[in-house]
Tab-separated table of C-alpha atoms and ligand atoms in Angstrom:
chain	number	residue	atom	x	y	z
A	11	MET	CA	-0.233	0.068	-0.217
A	12	ALA	CA	2.875	2.552	1.408
A	13	LYS	CA	4.431	1.609	-2.221
A	14	LYS	CA	1.318	2.614	-4.057
A	15	ASN	CA	1.099	6.012	-2.921
A	16	LYS	CA	4.602	6.129	-3.815
A	17	ILE	CA	3.797	5.819	-7.167
A	18	MET	CA	0.828	7.409	-7.512
A	19	GLN	CA	0.112	10.807	-8.536
A	20	ASN	CA	-1.442	13.453	-5.786
A	21	ARG	CA	-5.213	13.760	-7.510
A	22	ILE	CA	-6.612	16.468	-9.048
A	23	HIS	CA	-10.076	17.616	-8.363
A	24	LEU	CA	-13.129	18.965	-10.607
A	25	SER	CA	-13.637	21.684	-8.251
A	26	ILE	CA	-12.848	22.097	-4.715
A	27	ALA	CA	-12.900	25.276	-1.673
A	28	HIS	CA	-9.825	27.558	-1.790
A	29	LEU	CA	-9.363	29.905	0.664
A	30	SER	CA	-7.807	33.390	0.835
A	31	GLY	CA	-6.932	32.854	3.736
A	32	ARG	CA	-8.704	35.865	4.919
A	33	GLU	CA	-11.394	33.973	6.325
A	34	THR	CA	-10.552	33.574	10.156
A	35	LYS	CA	-10.025	37.066	10.672
A	36	TYR	CA	-14.048	36.969	10.058
A	37	ILE	CA	-15.303	34.238	11.720
A	38	GLN	CA	-12.825	35.272	14.904
A	39	GLU	CA	-14.812	38.073	15.084
A	40	ALA	CA	-18.487	36.369	14.998
A	41	PHE	CA	-16.894	34.332	18.344
A	42	ASP	CA	-15.909	37.427	19.546
A	43	SER	CA	-18.588	38.867	19.391
A	44	ASN	CA	-21.219	35.536	20.264
A	45	TRP	CA	-23.395	36.524	17.181
A	46	VAL	CA	-22.531	32.684	15.835
A	47	THR	CA	-26.415	32.367	15.362
A	48	THR	CA	-28.726	33.328	12.516
A	49	ALA	CA	-28.023	37.377	13.198
A	50	GLY	CA	-25.396	39.165	12.596
A	51	HIS	CA	-22.963	41.530	11.592
A	52	ASN	CA	-20.871	39.107	8.765
A	53	LEU	CA	-24.366	38.656	6.999
A	54	ASP	CA	-25.680	42.770	7.392
A	55	ALA	CA	-22.136	43.360	5.797
A	56	PHE	CA	-21.917	39.786	3.163
A	57	GLU	CA	-24.910	40.529	1.608
A	58	GLN	CA	-23.573	44.399	1.204
A	59	GLU	CA	-20.443	43.147	-0.279
A	60	LEU	CA	-22.670	41.248	-2.777
A	61	ALA	CA	-24.899	43.520	-3.623
A	62	ALA	CA	-22.509	45.873	-3.962
A	63	PHE	CA	-20.031	43.340	-6.259
A	64	LEU	CA	-23.377	42.987	-8.346
A	65	ASP	CA	-24.016	46.639	-9.485
A	66	ALA	CA	-21.407	47.280	-10.504
A	67	SER	CA	-21.481	46.915	-13.835
A	68	HIS	CA	-24.841	48.689	-14.368
A	69	SER	CA	-25.681	51.999	-15.540
A	70	ARG	CA	-27.358	54.604	-13.240
A	71	GLU	CA	-30.191	53.849	-14.226
A	72	SER	CA	-30.650	50.886	-13.116
A	73	GLU	CA	-32.184	49.847	-9.531
A	74	PRO	CA	-29.809	48.706	-7.125
A	75	CYS	CA	-30.050	45.310	-6.268
A	76	HIS	CA	-30.791	43.110	-3.075
A	77	VAL	CA	-29.544	39.989	-1.026
A	78	LEU	CA	-30.605	37.640	0.992
A	79	ALA	CA	-27.502	35.201	2.145
A	80	LEU	CA	-29.445	31.668	2.596
A	81	ASN	CA	-28.425	28.072	3.519
A	82	SER	CA	-27.917	26.841	-0.040
A	83	GLY	CA	-28.627	28.436	-3.588
A	84	THR	CA	-31.332	25.388	-3.614
A	85	ALA	CA	-33.463	27.276	-0.499
A	86	ALA	CA	-33.218	30.275	-2.427
A	87	ILE	CA	-33.935	28.852	-5.506
A	88	HIS	CA	-37.225	26.790	-3.713
A	89	LEU	CA	-37.666	30.773	-1.565
A	90	GLY	CA	-38.031	32.399	-5.214
A	91	LEU	CA	-40.517	29.810	-6.399
A	92	VAL	CA	-42.450	31.038	-3.367
A	93	LEU	CA	-42.695	34.444	-3.832
A	94	LEU	CA	-43.339	34.366	-7.959
A	95	GLY	CA	-46.772	33.306	-6.515
A	96	VAL	CA	-45.866	29.041	-7.858
A	97	GLU	CA	-48.415	26.262	-6.065
A	98	THR	CA	-49.763	22.859	-6.201
A	99	GLY	CA	-51.438	22.161	-10.037
A	100	ASP	CA	-48.669	25.065	-11.763
A	101	GLU	CA	-46.478	24.812	-14.302
A	102	VAL	CA	-42.882	26.095	-13.965
A	103	ILE	CA	-40.398	26.045	-17.581
A	104	CYS	CA	-36.789	24.521	-16.432
A	105	GLN	CA	-34.724	24.242	-18.483
A	106	SER	CA	-33.439	20.627	-18.478
A	107	PHE	CA	-29.625	20.548	-18.862
A	108	THR	CA	-28.900	22.066	-15.955
A	109	TYR	CA	-28.013	20.619	-12.084
A	110	THR	CA	-30.947	18.845	-10.082
A	111	ALA	CA	-30.687	21.950	-7.880
A	112	SER	CA	-32.783	23.658	-10.486
A	113	THR	CA	-35.592	21.757	-10.135
A	114	ASN	CA	-36.240	20.109	-7.151
A	115	PRO	CA	-37.624	22.846	-5.792
A	116	ILE	CA	-40.329	22.878	-8.316
A	117	TYR	CA	-41.711	19.530	-6.319
A	118	TYR	CA	-41.258	20.817	-3.302
A	119	LEU	CA	-44.318	22.702	-4.014
A	120	GLY	CA	-46.392	20.563	-6.247
A	121	ALA	CA	-45.961	21.546	-9.070
A	122	LYS	CA	-45.397	20.470	-12.080
A	123	PRO	CA	-41.725	20.756	-14.127
A	124	VAL	CA	-41.788	21.730	-17.852
A	125	PHE	CA	-38.382	21.153	-19.565
A	126	VAL	CA	-37.043	22.890	-22.071
A	127	ASP	CA	-33.973	22.121	-24.179
A	128	SER	CA	-30.466	24.279	-24.698
A	129	GLU	CA	-29.044	25.200	-28.077
A	130	PRO	CA	-25.908	24.677	-28.793
A	131	ASP	CA	-24.829	27.653	-28.967
A	132	THR	CA	-24.546	28.661	-25.509
A	133	TRP	CA	-25.595	25.374	-24.146
A	134	ASN	CA	-28.191	27.353	-22.134
A	135	MET	CA	-32.050	27.616	-23.032
A	136	SER	CA	-33.756	27.676	-26.273
A	137	PRO	CA	-34.978	30.950	-27.215
A	138	GLU	CA	-37.216	28.757	-30.059
A	139	PHE	CA	-38.304	25.948	-27.861
A	140	LEU	CA	-39.405	28.570	-24.201
A	141	GLU	CA	-41.605	30.304	-26.953
A	142	LYS	CA	-43.511	26.352	-27.947
A	143	ALA	CA	-42.970	25.151	-24.976
A	144	ILE	CA	-45.189	27.822	-23.477
A	145	LYS	CA	-48.006	27.974	-26.759
A	146	ASP	CA	-48.231	24.751	-26.262
A	147	ARG	CA	-48.750	24.416	-22.455
A	148	ILE	CA	-51.509	27.213	-22.894
A	149	ARG	CA	-52.633	25.313	-25.746
A	150	GLU	CA	-52.561	22.442	-23.810
A	151	THR	CA	-54.169	23.286	-20.321
A	152	GLY	CA	-55.365	26.420	-21.094
A	153	LYS	CA	-52.600	28.379	-18.363
A	154	LYS	CA	-50.051	30.564	-18.302
A	155	PRO	CA	-46.551	28.662	-17.184
A	156	LYS	CA	-46.141	30.220	-13.481
A	157	VAL	CA	-42.280	31.010	-13.971
A	158	ILE	CA	-39.621	30.226	-16.007
A	159	ILE	CA	-36.367	28.922	-14.580
A	160	ALA	CA	-32.573	29.571	-16.238
A	161	VAL	CA	-29.953	28.522	-15.530
A	162	HIS	CA	-26.364	30.014	-16.412
A	163	LEU	CA	-24.275	26.739	-17.226
A	164	TYR	CA	-20.460	26.052	-16.268
A	165	GLY	CA	-20.701	29.943	-15.905
A	166	MET	CA	-22.054	30.654	-19.903
A	167	PRO	CA	-24.483	33.646	-19.899
A	168	ALA	CA	-28.162	32.498	-21.501
A	169	LYS	CA	-29.535	34.519	-24.304
A	170	MET	CA	-30.865	36.931	-21.245
A	171	ASP	CA	-32.164	38.802	-24.992
A	172	GLU	CA	-34.249	36.690	-25.696
A	173	ILE	CA	-34.933	34.855	-23.258
A	174	LEU	CA	-36.383	37.715	-21.791
A	175	GLN	CA	-37.665	38.852	-24.943
A	176	ILE	CA	-40.566	35.712	-24.719
A	177	ALA	CA	-40.965	36.104	-20.703
A	178	GLY	CA	-41.795	39.406	-21.340
A	179	LYS	CA	-44.318	38.886	-24.267
A	180	TYR	CA	-46.562	36.032	-22.366
A	181	GLU	CA	-45.540	37.941	-18.617
A	182	ILE	CA	-44.219	35.240	-17.104
A	183	PRO	CA	-40.973	36.460	-14.402
A	184	VAL	CA	-37.879	34.946	-14.948
A	185	LEU	CA	-36.019	33.344	-11.898
A	186	GLU	CA	-32.705	33.144	-12.816
A	187	ASP	CA	-30.069	30.066	-11.746
A	188	ALA	CA	-26.959	32.031	-11.680
A	189	ALA	CA	-25.355	29.363	-8.956
A	190	GLU	CA	-23.019	28.557	-11.097
A	191	ALA	CA	-22.388	32.163	-12.886
A	192	LEU	CA	-20.897	34.884	-10.284
A	193	GLY	CA	-18.583	36.589	-11.856
A	194	SER	CA	-20.112	36.117	-15.492
A	195	MET	CA	-21.341	38.885	-16.923
A	196	TYR	CA	-23.855	39.475	-20.198
A	197	LYS	CA	-23.295	42.707	-22.509
A	198	GLY	CA	-21.137	44.118	-19.311
A	199	ILE	CA	-23.960	43.001	-17.133
A	200	HIS	CA	-23.585	40.080	-13.909
A	201	CYS	CA	-25.585	37.179	-13.648
A	202	GLY	CA	-28.231	37.578	-11.129
A	203	THR	CA	-30.308	40.581	-11.776
A	204	PHE	CA	-31.792	39.809	-15.065
A	205	GLY	CA	-34.000	37.947	-13.652
A	206	GLU	CA	-37.565	38.888	-11.230
A	207	LEU	CA	-35.154	37.026	-9.170
A	208	ALA	CA	-31.979	35.004	-8.972
A	209	ALA	CA	-29.713	32.752	-6.930
A	210	LEU	CA	-26.511	32.028	-6.240
A	211	SER	CA	-25.056	29.134	-4.674
A	212	PHE	CA	-22.037	29.140	-1.894
A	213	ASN	CA	-21.112	24.793	-2.198
A	214	GLY	CA	-17.632	23.936	-2.150
A	215	ASN	CA	-17.607	23.198	-5.375
A	216	LYS	CA	-19.050	26.349	-6.789
A	217	ILE	CA	-16.708	29.714	-7.932
A	218	ILE	CA	-16.426	30.938	-4.154
A	219	THR	CA	-17.747	29.215	-0.857
A	220	THR	CA	-19.244	30.117	2.414
A	221	SER	CA	-19.167	25.859	2.813
A	222	GLY	CA	-22.585	25.238	1.773
A	223	GLY	CA	-24.898	28.344	1.249
A	224	GLY	CA	-26.776	30.447	-1.515
A	225	ALA	CA	-28.483	33.769	-2.086
A	226	LEU	CA	-31.804	35.201	-3.647
A	227	LEU	CA	-31.151	38.343	-5.465
A	228	SER	CA	-33.923	40.871	-6.456
A	229	LYS	CA	-33.944	44.384	-7.353
A	230	ASN	CA	-37.039	44.315	-5.693
A	231	GLU	CA	-36.794	44.788	-2.281
A	232	ASP	CA	-39.965	44.058	-0.959
A	233	TYR	CA	-39.430	40.784	-3.096
A	234	ILE	CA	-36.188	40.161	-0.369
A	235	LYS	CA	-37.853	41.718	2.256
A	236	ARG	CA	-40.399	38.978	1.788
A	237	ALA	CA	-38.348	35.997	2.123
A	238	ARG	CA	-36.089	37.423	5.040
A	239	PHE	CA	-39.749	36.796	6.441
A	240	LEU	CA	-40.194	33.380	4.798
A	241	ALA	CA	-36.707	31.404	5.116
A	242	THR	CA	-36.690	32.361	9.429
A	243	GLN	CA	-39.750	30.923	10.376
A	244	ALA	CA	-42.055	33.693	8.997
A	245	ARG	CA	-43.107	34.465	12.287
A	246	ASP	CA	-45.962	38.100	12.980
A	247	LEU	CA	-44.706	40.658	14.710
A	248	ALA	CA	-46.512	39.645	18.155
A	249	PRO	CA	-44.204	39.018	21.903
A	250	HIS	CA	-45.200	35.263	21.770
A	251	TYR	CA	-44.409	33.268	18.572
A	252	GLN	CA	-47.085	33.955	16.421
A	253	HIS	CA	-47.983	32.043	12.866
A	254	SER	CA	-49.852	33.079	9.875
A	255	HIS	CA	-48.167	31.424	7.332
A	256	VAL	CA	-45.879	28.594	6.485
A	257	GLY	CA	-41.954	29.572	7.149
A	258	TYR	CA	-38.557	27.526	6.505
A	259	ASN	CA	-35.851	27.927	7.992
A	260	TYR	CA	-33.924	29.059	5.378
A	261	ARG	CA	-30.894	31.306	6.773
A	262	MET	CA	-27.133	31.659	6.924
A	263	SER	CA	-24.879	31.498	9.873
A	264	ASN	CA	-23.186	34.131	10.685
A	265	VAL	CA	-20.329	32.459	10.937
A	266	LEU	CA	-20.688	30.804	7.689
A	267	ALA	CA	-21.114	34.804	6.808
A	268	GLY	CA	-17.722	35.068	7.677
A	269	ILE	CA	-16.438	32.632	5.091
A	270	GLY	CA	-17.705	34.390	2.418
A	271	ARG	CA	-16.597	37.604	3.131
A	272	GLY	CA	-12.880	36.534	3.072
A	273	GLN	CA	-13.902	34.915	-0.376
A	274	MET	CA	-14.996	38.084	-0.997
A	275	GLU	CA	-12.031	39.809	-1.331
A	276	VAL	CA	-10.680	37.353	-3.760
A	277	LEU	CA	-13.580	36.524	-5.889
A	278	PRO	CA	-12.219	38.750	-9.331
A	279	GLN	CA	-9.087	37.136	-8.831
A	280	ARG	CA	-10.546	33.489	-8.656
A	281	VAL	CA	-12.862	34.601	-11.751
A	282	GLU	CA	-9.576	35.539	-13.750
A	283	GLN	CA	-7.895	32.010	-12.578
A	284	ARG	CA	-10.645	30.298	-13.860
A	285	ARG	CA	-10.555	31.588	-17.239
A	286	LYS	CA	-6.690	31.334	-17.441
A	287	ASN	CA	-7.544	27.357	-16.730
A	288	ASN	CA	-10.036	27.623	-19.524
A	289	GLN	CA	-6.978	29.624	-22.360
A	290	PHE	CA	-4.932	26.828	-20.548
A	291	TYR	CA	-7.043	23.856	-21.516
A	292	ARG	CA	-7.401	25.819	-25.219
A	293	ALA	CA	-3.657	26.249	-26.418
A	294	HIS	CA	-3.053	22.813	-25.896
A	295	LEU	CA	-5.564	20.994	-26.467
A	296	SER	CA	-7.654	23.158	-29.632
A	297	GLY	CA	-6.032	21.224	-31.922
A	298	ILE	CA	-6.940	17.636	-31.452
A	299	GLU	CA	-9.171	16.998	-34.487
A	300	GLY	CA	-12.277	15.968	-32.450
A	301	ILE	CA	-12.573	18.104	-29.077
A	302	THR	CA	-14.123	21.189	-28.861
A	303	PHE	CA	-15.285	23.742	-26.333
A	304	GLN	CA	-18.796	25.188	-24.455
A	305	THR	CA	-16.974	28.815	-25.841
A	306	GLU	CA	-18.637	32.364	-25.303
A	307	LEU	CA	-20.468	33.166	-29.106
A	308	SER	CA	-19.559	37.361	-29.182
A	309	PRO	CA	-17.755	40.053	-26.892
A	310	ASP	CA	-21.173	40.241	-25.080
A	311	PHE	CA	-21.082	36.624	-23.427
A	312	PHE	CA	-18.086	36.690	-20.934
A	313	SER	CA	-18.285	33.783	-18.883
A	314	ASN	CA	-16.769	32.268	-15.115
A	315	TYR	CA	-15.536	29.848	-16.907
A	316	TRP	CA	-16.476	28.245	-13.041
A	317	LEU	CA	-15.615	24.468	-15.639
A	318	THR	CA	-13.980	24.033	-18.869
A	319	SER	CA	-16.345	21.403	-20.613
A	320	ILE	CA	-14.951	20.087	-23.448
A	321	ILE	CA	-17.625	17.662	-26.756
A	322	ILE	CA	-15.577	15.108	-27.783
A	323	ASP	CA	-16.935	13.737	-31.063
A	324	PRO	CA	-15.785	10.104	-31.499
A	325	VAL	CA	-16.205	10.160	-35.249
A	326	LYS	CA	-13.303	12.591	-35.214
A	327	THR	CA	-10.907	11.487	-32.454
A	328	GLY	CA	-10.544	7.931	-34.551
A	329	GLY	CA	-12.838	5.913	-31.700
A	330	VAL	CA	-11.696	7.834	-28.328
A	331	THR	CA	-14.555	8.521	-26.310
A	332	ARG	CA	-15.541	10.457	-23.315
A	333	GLU	CA	-15.951	7.771	-21.769
A	334	ASP	CA	-12.388	6.225	-22.660
A	335	LEU	CA	-11.084	9.947	-21.661
A	336	ARG	CA	-12.945	10.372	-18.604
A	337	LEU	CA	-11.425	6.783	-17.491
A	338	ALA	CA	-7.690	7.166	-18.547
A	339	LEU	CA	-7.349	10.768	-16.448
A	340	GLU	CA	-9.423	8.314	-13.839
A	341	ALA	CA	-6.335	5.706	-14.256
A	342	ALA	CA	-3.585	8.606	-13.515
A	343	ASN	CA	-5.745	9.888	-10.229
A	344	ILE	CA	-7.413	12.916	-12.188
A	345	GLU	CA	-11.870	13.515	-11.752
A	346	SER	CA	-12.920	14.861	-15.010
A	347	ARG	CA	-17.432	14.470	-14.509
A	348	PRO	CA	-19.836	14.118	-17.209
A	349	LEU	CA	-21.292	16.963	-18.296
A	350	TRP	CA	-25.529	17.105	-16.402
A	351	LYS	CA	-27.953	14.404	-17.332
A	352	PRO	CA	-31.233	16.452	-18.845
A	353	MET	CA	-33.432	16.455	-16.053
A	354	HIS	CA	-36.070	14.956	-19.035
A	355	LEU	CA	-33.604	11.904	-18.580
A	356	GLN	CA	-33.945	11.765	-15.426
A	357	PRO	CA	-36.383	9.011	-13.620
A	358	VAL	CA	-38.118	11.458	-11.164
A	359	PHE	CA	-39.420	14.195	-13.746
A	360	ALA	CA	-40.198	10.743	-16.037
A	361	ASP	CA	-43.708	12.074	-17.228
A	362	CYS	CA	-42.957	15.758	-17.300
A	363	PRO	CA	-42.958	17.449	-20.758
A	364	TYR	CA	-40.158	18.012	-22.657
A	365	TYR	CA	-39.944	20.332	-25.733
A	366	GLY	CA	-36.683	20.326	-27.304
A	367	ASP	CA	-34.315	18.599	-30.184
A	368	GLY	CA	-31.975	16.432	-28.261
A	369	THR	CA	-29.049	18.789	-27.888
A	370	SER	CA	-28.833	17.928	-24.733
A	371	GLU	CA	-28.994	15.153	-24.780
A	372	ARG	CA	-26.421	15.395	-27.626
A	373	LEU	CA	-23.771	16.910	-25.540
A	374	PHE	CA	-24.048	15.011	-22.455
A	375	GLU	CA	-23.166	12.195	-24.636
A	376	ASN	CA	-20.103	13.521	-25.479
A	377	GLY	CA	-19.376	15.893	-22.938
A	378	LEU	CA	-17.302	15.962	-20.101
A	379	CYS	CA	-15.434	18.811	-17.418
A	380	LEU	CA	-11.976	19.228	-16.927
A	381	PRO	CA	-10.626	19.714	-13.725
A	382	SER	CA	-11.303	23.169	-13.074
A	383	GLY	CA	-10.765	24.829	-9.895
A	384	SER	CA	-8.779	27.728	-9.518
A	385	ILE	CA	-6.225	26.273	-6.543
A	386	LEU	CA	-5.073	23.682	-9.917
A	387	THR	CA	-1.080	24.868	-10.603
A	388	GLU	CA	-0.140	24.900	-13.813
A	389	LYS	CA	2.063	21.482	-13.091
A	390	ASP	CA	-1.711	19.985	-12.088
A	391	LEU	CA	-2.669	21.453	-15.895
A	392	ASP	CA	0.065	20.305	-17.728
A	393	ARG	CA	-0.052	16.783	-16.212
A	394	ILE	CA	-3.704	16.870	-17.425
A	395	VAL	CA	-3.272	18.341	-20.095
A	396	GLU	CA	-0.715	15.029	-20.974
A	397	ASN	CA	-2.514	12.416	-20.202
A	398	ILE	CA	-5.802	13.814	-22.695
A	399	ARG	CA	-2.722	14.451	-25.363
A	400	LYS	CA	-1.722	11.127	-24.102
A	401	ARG	CA	-5.040	9.571	-24.872
A	402	THR	CA	-5.990	10.710	-27.298
A	403	ASN	CA	-2.872	9.739	-29.668
A	404	THR	CA	-2.490	6.264	-28.242
A	405	TYR	CA	-4.387	5.732	-29.676
A	406	LEU	CA	-3.954	6.658	-32.966
A	407	ALA	CA	-0.475	5.014	-32.850
A	408	THR	CA	-2.016	1.488	-31.114
A	409	ARG	CA	-4.522	1.824	-34.777
A	410	THR	CA	-1.680	2.311	-36.597
A	411	LEU	CA	0.154	-0.088	-35.069
A	412	SER	CA	-1.872	-3.092	-35.599
A	413	ARG	CA	-2.799	-1.858	-38.802
A	414	TRP	CA	1.001	-2.251	-39.628
A	415	VAL	CA	0.872	-5.495	-37.989
A	416	GLN	CA	-1.795	-6.873	-40.364
A	417	SER	CA	-0.272	-5.961	-43.493
A	418	GLU	CA	2.802	-7.852	-42.072
B	14	PLP	C1	-24.920	23.901	-7.077
B	14	PLP	C2	-25.896	24.333	-7.880
B	14	PLP	C3	-27.359	24.942	-7.633
B	14	PLP	C4	-27.182	25.508	-6.334
B	14	PLP	O1	-26.825	24.309	-5.426
B	14	PLP	P1	-27.071	24.194	-3.571
B	14	PLP	O2	-25.838	22.893	-3.283
B	14	PLP	O3	-28.319	24.470	-2.991
B	14	PLP	O4	-26.185	25.629	-3.551
B	14	PLP	C5	-28.834	25.559	-8.095
B	14	PLP	N1	-28.462	25.063	-9.896
B	14	PLP	C6	-27.200	25.115	-10.009
B	14	PLP	C7	-27.270	24.917	-11.651
B	14	PLP	C8	-26.109	24.380	-9.402
B	14	PLP	O5	-24.852	23.863	-10.293
C-alpha cells in the first residue's frame, strides 16, 4: 500500500474550495462578538458586499440589487418560486440541461416542471423551444406556466435578451439560476441581475464558497423583505410566537457569512484564475481533432468558466469517446465528470413534458467537465493536458501499429 502511494500521483479534483486565508478573521469576529447564529454583522456585510459587486456593472439608472444570504442555493430557488406564487398544480418551465437543484424545488411546491432544451451556442435555454413550450402549454392546459427558470450553465450566460423578450411577451417572470455564474456577465451586466429573482450558490465546489450556502437576489426590495420573513419561519410581529404563513428555516449562519466575506475579497482573482485555466486548455487541446469547447459566442458573453467543458466527437478522434477519456484521466488519478444529465432523462422527472430537439442529450453523451478549480497549479494543468494528449494519440498509434502488424 505504502509503495502504491509513492507511485500514485496526488489526486486532481474537478473543483474544490479555495480559501484565501482571510476568512478566519471574520469567523473570529463572529465568535468574539458571540454572534454565531443567523443574525449578525458578517451577514449584513456579506449581503452588502455581494450587492455592491453585482451592481458594479450596472448603468446608473438601474435599480440596485438586494441580497438575502441563505443556507443553500436550492433554498434560494425554493423561496424564489414561493415569492412568485407557485402553487400545487402550477407548471414551471425549467432548462432541462442543468443540475437537479434547479428543478427539485418545483416538486417541493407540488408544481410540475416543463423542460426546455438547450441551444447549441451557449448550451443554455433555447429561446425557440421556450416559446414553443409556452404556446403549447397554454393550448394544452388553458393556463400560462407560472415561472421560467433559466440557467447559466458552467458559468456561460444564457441568451438573456431573447429569453427576457419572450418572457415579457407572455408576462411570465424569470427566475435566474446563477448558481454557477457569479462573476459572469451578459452585455457587461452581471448574471443574477436579469430575472425578477435570481439564485446564487456558495457550495464548496462553486466559484466562491461559504462551505455551503446560497443567496436570493432581486432588484425588487419587497421580494427580499418578504423572503427574509419566510426564511426565518415567518414569525409575525408579536411577543409570543405567532404564525400566519408557512415559513422555512433557510437563513445562513453569521459564522459562514464570515467565510463568504473572506471569499469576496478574492472573487475577481478566482474568476480570473478559472478563465486562465480555460485559456490553458484551449491553447493545449484545441489542435486535437474532435475536441471542441463551450465557448463565448461573442463579446456580449463573459463566462467565469466555472468548469471548462469539452465535447469529444468520437468520429473525429478516431473512436476515442468521452468515457475513454474520463477513464484514462481517472487512471491517472484525475477527476473529470460527464456534463449534467438532462432533467427530462432523469427517472424522477420521467413524466414531465419536454420541448426540444435532443441538443442537451447530445451534449450529455459526448461532453466532459475538466478539472477547473482556481486552486490548480500550472503543473496540475500540464499533467491533465498530457494525459488527454496521451489518450488521444495512443489510440492513433495503436491503430497504426495494428495496421502495420496486419500488413506484415
Ligand atoms: C450548485 C447549483 C445549485 C444550488 O446548489 P446548492 O448546493 O443547494 O447550493 C443550483 N443550480 C445549479 C445549476 C447548481 O450548479
